[in-house]
XYZ file of C-alpha atoms in Angstrom:
471
model
C -3.853 38.123 41.868
C -6.920 40.303 42.366
C -5.412 43.161 44.340
C -8.526 45.384 44.095
C -11.148 42.837 45.195
C -11.962 45.011 48.212
C -12.616 48.190 46.192
C -16.315 48.418 45.161
C -16.937 48.941 41.472
C -13.640 47.549 40.208
C -13.426 44.537 37.932
C -11.803 42.541 40.743
C -14.679 43.391 43.081
C -17.364 42.509 40.522
C -15.676 39.206 39.694
C -15.543 38.000 43.296
C -18.962 39.363 44.227
C -20.714 37.626 41.343
C -18.741 34.405 41.825
C -19.840 34.239 45.469
C -23.466 34.962 44.539
C -23.342 32.215 41.918
C -21.937 29.735 44.434
C -24.536 30.605 47.072
C -27.354 30.084 44.572
C -26.365 26.547 43.575
C -28.403 24.770 46.321
C -31.537 26.456 44.930
C -30.578 25.344 41.426
C -30.102 21.796 42.684
C -33.467 21.754 44.445
C -35.359 23.012 41.395
C -33.507 20.567 39.151
C -34.592 17.653 41.345
C -38.210 18.737 41.029
C -37.792 19.183 37.276
C -36.335 15.667 36.990
C -38.972 14.098 39.267
C -36.628 13.168 42.143
C -38.035 15.646 44.662
C -39.336 13.049 47.144
C -35.935 11.452 47.702
C -34.806 12.378 51.255
C -31.628 14.361 51.618
C -30.484 12.401 54.671
C -27.827 9.750 54.109
C -29.302 6.253 53.955
C -27.454 3.058 53.256
C -27.122 2.232 49.588
C -29.568 -0.676 49.551
C -32.345 1.200 51.344
C -31.864 4.302 49.219
C -32.015 2.348 45.949
C -35.113 0.416 47.066
C -36.830 3.633 48.062
C -35.942 5.233 44.730
C -37.472 2.322 42.802
C -40.678 2.561 44.842
C -40.742 6.327 44.444
C -40.447 6.163 40.657
C -43.388 3.772 40.518
C -45.474 6.036 42.738
C -44.610 9.602 41.765
C -46.841 11.903 39.772
C -44.551 14.117 37.667
C -46.438 17.418 37.677
C -44.015 20.317 37.327
C -42.804 19.425 33.844
C -46.395 19.591 32.578
C -46.935 22.951 34.302
C -43.805 24.314 32.631
C -44.504 22.864 29.185
C -48.035 24.251 29.213
C -46.366 27.676 28.937
C -43.151 27.122 27.031
C -44.768 24.958 24.341
C -46.739 28.084 23.417
C -43.611 30.264 23.165
C -42.610 30.148 19.516
C -40.565 32.811 17.722
C -41.606 33.050 14.065
C -39.716 36.159 12.923
C -38.298 39.636 13.588
C -39.034 43.120 12.349
C -36.252 45.723 12.236
C -35.809 49.315 11.130
C -34.960 48.234 7.584
C -37.355 49.071 4.752
C -39.662 46.447 3.291
C -39.740 43.974 6.166
C -43.454 44.101 6.994
C -43.608 40.319 6.889
C -40.335 39.846 8.771
C -36.701 40.723 8.221
C -34.838 37.970 6.359
C -31.431 39.186 7.591
C -32.570 38.885 11.217
C -34.081 35.471 10.567
C -30.754 34.277 9.157
C -29.063 35.140 12.481
C -31.751 33.123 14.249
C -31.553 30.061 12.011
C -27.748 30.083 11.765
C -27.594 29.709 15.563
C -30.166 26.875 15.477
C -32.388 28.888 17.787
C -35.408 26.759 16.951
C -33.661 24.191 19.128
C -31.758 26.471 21.488
C -34.860 28.546 22.227
C -36.489 25.479 23.812
C -33.708 25.374 26.424
C -33.813 29.175 26.726
C -37.540 29.254 27.515
C -37.516 26.068 29.622
C -34.626 27.295 31.796
C -36.467 30.551 32.372
C -39.609 28.685 33.429
C -37.732 26.172 35.629
C -35.256 28.490 37.336
C -36.823 31.921 36.857
C -33.812 33.114 34.824
C -31.790 32.169 31.758
C -29.033 33.921 29.828
C -28.070 34.632 26.244
C -24.457 35.378 25.324
C -23.692 36.959 21.919
C -20.156 36.460 20.636
C -18.411 37.355 17.362
C -17.431 34.402 15.181
C -15.937 33.857 11.729
C -19.244 32.784 10.177
C -21.350 35.402 11.954
C -22.493 36.287 15.477
C -22.803 33.290 17.795
C -25.622 32.959 20.351
C -24.998 30.788 23.408
C -27.806 29.855 25.841
C -26.803 29.489 29.503
C -28.438 29.087 32.911
C -27.751 29.708 36.590
C -25.454 26.711 37.013
C -22.572 28.627 35.411
C -23.840 32.156 34.769
C -25.104 35.150 36.746
C -25.636 38.854 36.063
C -26.324 42.080 37.956
C -28.752 44.433 36.177
C -28.144 48.150 35.762
C -29.867 50.081 38.544
C -31.520 52.614 36.206
C -31.969 50.388 33.146
C -32.691 46.879 34.488
C -32.978 45.500 30.950
C -29.202 46.097 30.586
C -26.434 44.165 32.331
C -24.175 46.090 34.693
C -21.890 43.096 35.236
C -22.056 39.356 34.630
C -19.855 36.276 34.688
C -19.689 32.893 33.005
C -17.698 30.108 34.681
C -16.039 27.225 32.864
C -13.168 24.749 32.968
C -10.398 24.344 30.402
C -9.179 20.713 30.567
C -6.266 21.393 28.212
C -4.889 24.347 30.149
C -6.043 22.703 33.417
C -7.561 25.893 34.720
C -10.926 27.234 35.784
C -11.969 30.271 33.804
C -14.297 33.148 34.682
C -15.250 35.645 31.992
C -16.397 38.998 33.370
C -18.795 40.874 31.077
C -19.140 44.626 31.533
C -20.688 47.351 29.338
C -18.426 47.670 26.309
C -15.818 45.031 27.210
C -15.043 41.674 28.816
C -12.099 40.252 30.757
C -10.884 36.715 31.398
C -9.668 35.463 34.787
C -8.240 32.016 35.497
C -7.065 29.787 38.337
C -4.888 26.672 37.806
C -6.562 23.427 38.896
C -6.555 19.853 37.656
C -10.256 19.339 38.350
C -13.164 21.787 38.284
C -14.359 22.933 41.689
C -17.755 24.159 40.452
C -19.989 21.114 40.843
C -23.399 20.516 39.255
C -25.001 18.667 42.191
C -26.375 21.608 44.158
C -23.585 21.949 46.701
C -22.449 25.551 47.399
C -19.357 26.792 45.572
C -16.701 28.925 47.206
C -14.516 30.529 44.519
C -11.726 31.188 47.015
C -8.447 32.819 46.061
C -5.784 32.305 43.439
C -7.544 34.069 40.544
C -5.530 36.144 38.097
C -6.412 38.161 34.999
C -5.295 36.617 31.735
C -5.008 40.107 30.237
C -6.639 43.502 30.041
C -10.169 44.384 28.942
C -11.220 43.310 25.442
C -13.482 45.862 23.783
C -16.878 44.839 22.377
C -18.371 46.189 19.180
C -21.394 47.050 21.317
C -21.323 49.584 24.138
C -23.460 47.223 26.237
C -22.598 43.919 27.841
C -22.799 40.921 25.505
C -24.461 38.842 28.240
C -28.241 39.281 28.503
C -30.624 37.937 31.133
C -34.151 36.716 30.505
C -36.399 36.114 33.494
C -39.971 35.661 34.602
C -41.773 38.743 35.869
C -40.784 38.104 39.519
C -37.626 36.050 38.925
C -39.127 32.834 40.346
C -39.663 29.611 38.424
C -43.256 29.060 37.342
C -43.752 26.326 39.965
C -41.119 27.381 42.517
C -43.617 29.023 44.898
C -45.828 25.930 44.847
C -43.324 23.207 45.721
C -45.058 22.508 49.050
C -48.260 21.743 47.138
C -46.304 19.469 44.781
C -44.830 17.633 47.798
C -48.264 17.193 49.302
C -49.714 15.749 46.089
C -46.774 13.391 45.593
C -46.977 12.149 49.182
C -50.733 11.561 48.835
C -50.037 9.538 45.672
C -47.273 7.530 47.325
C -49.346 6.762 50.415
C -52.389 5.816 48.336
C -50.440 3.315 46.242
C -48.900 1.945 49.426
C -52.391 1.328 50.803
C -53.435 -0.415 47.590
C -50.454 -2.754 47.713
C -50.944 -3.461 51.394
C -54.533 -4.665 50.744
C -52.989 -7.935 49.539
C -51.313 -8.342 52.950
C -54.259 -7.644 55.243
C -53.839 -8.948 58.795
C -55.631 -12.228 59.624
C -56.207 -13.952 62.932
C -57.985 -16.913 64.553
C -60.398 -16.348 67.411
C -61.186 -19.260 69.753
C -59.864 -21.404 72.578
C -56.610 -22.529 70.998
C -54.352 -24.709 73.137
C -50.807 -23.599 73.835
C -49.438 -27.174 73.837
C -50.300 -30.307 71.874
C -52.755 -32.557 73.808
C -52.155 -36.134 74.940
C -52.402 -38.681 72.160
C -50.863 -36.302 69.641
C -47.506 -37.352 68.139
C -46.041 -34.061 69.477
C -47.845 -34.199 72.814
C -46.476 -31.711 75.326
C -44.691 -29.582 72.746
C -45.630 -25.932 72.213
C -47.815 -25.367 69.178
C -46.091 -23.329 66.412
C -49.088 -21.502 64.967
C -46.928 -19.602 62.461
C -45.996 -22.914 60.920
C -49.488 -24.358 61.288
C -51.332 -21.471 59.590
C -49.049 -20.798 56.648
C -50.622 -18.502 54.063
C -50.893 -19.758 50.510
C -53.354 -20.259 47.622
C -53.796 -23.985 48.443
C -53.300 -23.822 52.208
C -55.714 -25.906 54.313
C -56.188 -25.065 58.006
C -57.643 -27.447 60.541
C -59.343 -25.340 63.244
C -60.700 -26.488 66.611
C -64.469 -26.546 67.108
C -65.863 -23.071 67.803
C -62.904 -21.178 66.226
C -63.385 -18.518 63.543
C -61.064 -16.664 61.192
C -60.869 -12.880 61.542
C -59.597 -10.513 58.783
C -58.926 -6.794 58.894
C -61.305 -4.568 56.938
C -60.613 -3.282 53.437
C -59.468 0.381 53.368
C -61.520 2.617 51.069
C -59.087 4.845 49.165
C -61.757 6.765 47.222
C -61.715 9.740 49.650
C -57.928 9.917 49.315
C -58.103 10.033 45.511
C -60.789 12.709 45.743
C -58.573 14.758 48.055
C -55.646 14.411 45.646
C -57.815 15.523 42.730
C -58.902 18.597 44.672
C -55.282 19.410 45.510
C -54.395 19.105 41.827
C -57.171 21.519 40.897
C -55.905 24.069 43.408
C -52.345 23.718 42.092
C -53.479 24.118 38.493
C -55.507 27.168 39.412
C -52.610 28.771 41.304
C -50.174 28.160 38.439
C -52.709 29.288 35.808
C -52.609 25.927 34.073
C -55.792 24.542 32.437
C -57.084 21.727 34.623
C -58.188 19.623 31.660
C -54.504 18.926 30.948
C -54.637 16.534 33.921
C -58.242 15.456 34.447
C -59.759 15.706 30.947
C -63.058 17.023 32.330
C -63.459 19.486 29.427
C -64.694 16.827 26.972
C -68.219 18.209 27.133
C -67.171 21.803 27.751
C -68.435 24.551 25.435
C -66.033 26.500 23.213
C -66.558 29.638 25.305
C -65.950 27.727 28.527
C -62.779 26.172 27.138
C -61.496 29.597 26.065
C -62.252 31.101 29.486
C -60.371 28.284 31.235
C -57.290 28.985 29.079
C -57.400 32.764 29.441
C -55.181 32.924 32.580
C -52.579 30.758 30.806
C -52.677 33.009 27.723
C -51.937 36.057 29.890
C -49.102 34.186 31.646
C -47.474 33.196 28.335
C -47.885 36.719 26.988
C -46.038 38.070 30.028
C -43.183 35.597 29.439
C -43.038 36.600 25.760
C -42.839 40.274 26.728
C -39.940 39.489 29.054
C -38.147 37.362 26.460
C -38.484 40.022 23.767
C -36.189 42.359 25.708
C -33.194 40.017 25.761
C -33.798 38.611 22.265
C -34.059 42.091 20.738
C -30.869 43.163 22.524
C -28.987 40.106 21.257
C -30.275 40.686 17.724
C -29.217 44.348 17.815
C -25.713 43.378 18.933
C -25.529 40.775 16.170
C -26.184 43.472 13.570
C -23.614 45.720 15.248
C -21.031 42.964 14.822
C -21.710 42.742 11.077
C -21.755 46.535 10.663
C -25.480 46.974 9.894
C -26.273 50.197 11.763
C -29.888 50.486 10.564
C -30.959 47.054 11.792
C -28.860 47.451 14.958
C -31.312 49.994 16.394
C -32.805 48.001 19.267
C -35.779 50.356 19.570
C -36.890 49.304 16.065
C -36.592 45.550 16.634
C -39.780 43.584 17.244
C -39.848 39.879 18.015
C -42.731 38.077 16.294
C -44.236 35.249 18.346
C -46.654 32.634 17.086
C -50.241 32.655 18.299
C -50.457 31.481 21.894
C -53.795 29.762 21.273
C -53.899 28.892 17.542
C -57.259 28.631 15.794
C -58.343 25.464 14.028
C -58.395 25.255 10.222
C -62.208 25.367 10.267
C -62.186 28.507 12.420
C -59.691 30.175 10.086
C -61.769 29.346 6.992
C -64.929 30.676 8.647
C -63.166 33.892 9.663
C -61.813 34.495 6.130
C -65.305 34.013 4.678
C -66.697 36.617 7.076
C -64.038 39.184 6.135
C -65.750 39.930 2.823
C -62.498 40.990 1.184
C -62.283 44.259 3.138
C -58.898 43.786 4.840
C -55.726 43.388 2.809
C -54.486 39.930 1.926
C -51.389 40.547 4.048
C -53.599 41.235 7.084
C -55.680 38.119 6.437
C -52.560 35.986 6.091
C -51.001 37.358 9.269
C -53.911 37.831 11.669
C -56.600 35.449 10.443
C -54.715 32.558 8.842
C -51.879 32.997 11.390
C -49.151 32.446 8.800
C -45.523 32.833 9.782
C -43.496 35.473 7.910
C -41.905 32.724 5.797
C -45.338 31.367 4.889
C -46.537 34.879 4.014
C -43.597 35.411 1.661
C -44.247 32.035 0.050
C -47.931 32.911 -0.365
C -47.052 36.206 -2.060
C -44.670 34.401 -4.395
C -47.302 31.755 -5.181
C -49.921 34.427 -5.936
C -47.506 36.241 -8.249
C -46.717 32.979 -10.028
C -50.410 32.161 -10.402
C -51.173 35.641 -11.815
C -48.329 35.278 -14.306
C -49.467 31.825 -15.390
C -53.070 33.023 -15.735
C -51.990 36.006 -17.869
C -49.757 33.750 -19.966
C -52.581 31.293 -20.524
C -54.941 34.118 -21.477
C -52.397 35.526 -23.936
C -51.850 32.098 -25.461
C -55.592 31.539 -25.791
C -56.003 34.963 -27.370
C -53.241 34.182 -29.867
C -54.837 30.872 -30.834
C -58.249 32.487 -31.244
C -56.847 35.301 -33.338
C -55.006 32.834 -35.531
C -58.199 30.809 -36.108
C -60.181 33.893 -37.102
C -57.520 34.868 -39.676
C -57.599 31.424 -41.301
C -61.404 31.503 -41.428
C -61.269 34.843 -43.211
């Protein structure tokens, strides 16, 4: 049992404090996940199953899924292309660092890493020793939480990861502290930490599986990446998203209802059938008499006229929705042409100016991500005993261009250089080659120079041989 849970600063205290914070944050995670998945308009109140399913079908036909586009506009431009370390001769990227990245399939995992940061405001990267090399594990706020160091917020003071072991039938919490980690468990046949947004109360019954396990690194192995303010990129604008979705839903409802416009008959219509009629004296059933249908024929008394409700003009509603979308795009620094396509006739300078706020936003996210990625890379080199590359102050994360130039623009820029900069600079800054492409280009140039020299030597030998024979 955790006997020191009431003593601040102890492992017991950190474990329970972080577990409670994680549990209290799950409703927020659930809310953001619903917006990410496009289910945000579904009411939280309990409806009967039939009504709820019917509403969901109508909602899916009517919704405008906005937040995923807002997120992808940023994260699609976050692309790690290499690392530089303190090792000699890695101007075009360190191959040893890139091997750590590729071995952990970070081209794939980084998508989740960046997307989770944009959706939830935070994501986590856990570095663990493994037989085939350091292992990187991407996590999010559903199972992971950290507390930053008060003086060095880029370092983790304490953090936990929560899981369930179905074989041992126990919930497991791993506490990560600077220099070590500890494992706590609680027997249970089913996990109590749900993934539906309901709060989690860790409760009692936790015990340590053993003492602290020392890390190779003096820092915690669990790193946090976050946006500048810790909010998701669209989290502060969810009211605007709700308003746009409700406008869309109501507009489509109006369109559908145009086919069911109210009709009526004006005139002196009798309440009962007159004498001489086969149903004389009976009350007239006008619902039966005036059935609606493509081939329906109505017999109206003299002087009667058919009235129909007016058509509702939805153009002002669509205009209002478009204006709301523009405001949302402006507030989230997302280019408006992603939605409305109005930049077809826009100049190159105008297009660049419209994307400038997004470029600054992505650059800020890259700066934030570099801290956690560099820390994880440094710890990976510590685990393999490479002290030179393990210096985190010498590690630089190389990101791809946020707004890549076209091939024509690159060719024009190279022509204007006039051969003054080095080829390495042209490859990196003008042609925007990745480190791997730069190394391949250098190898190709060396091969071409060798083949040219070999051809020249062969030609010289043939010419010399011909001159000798002529003599």
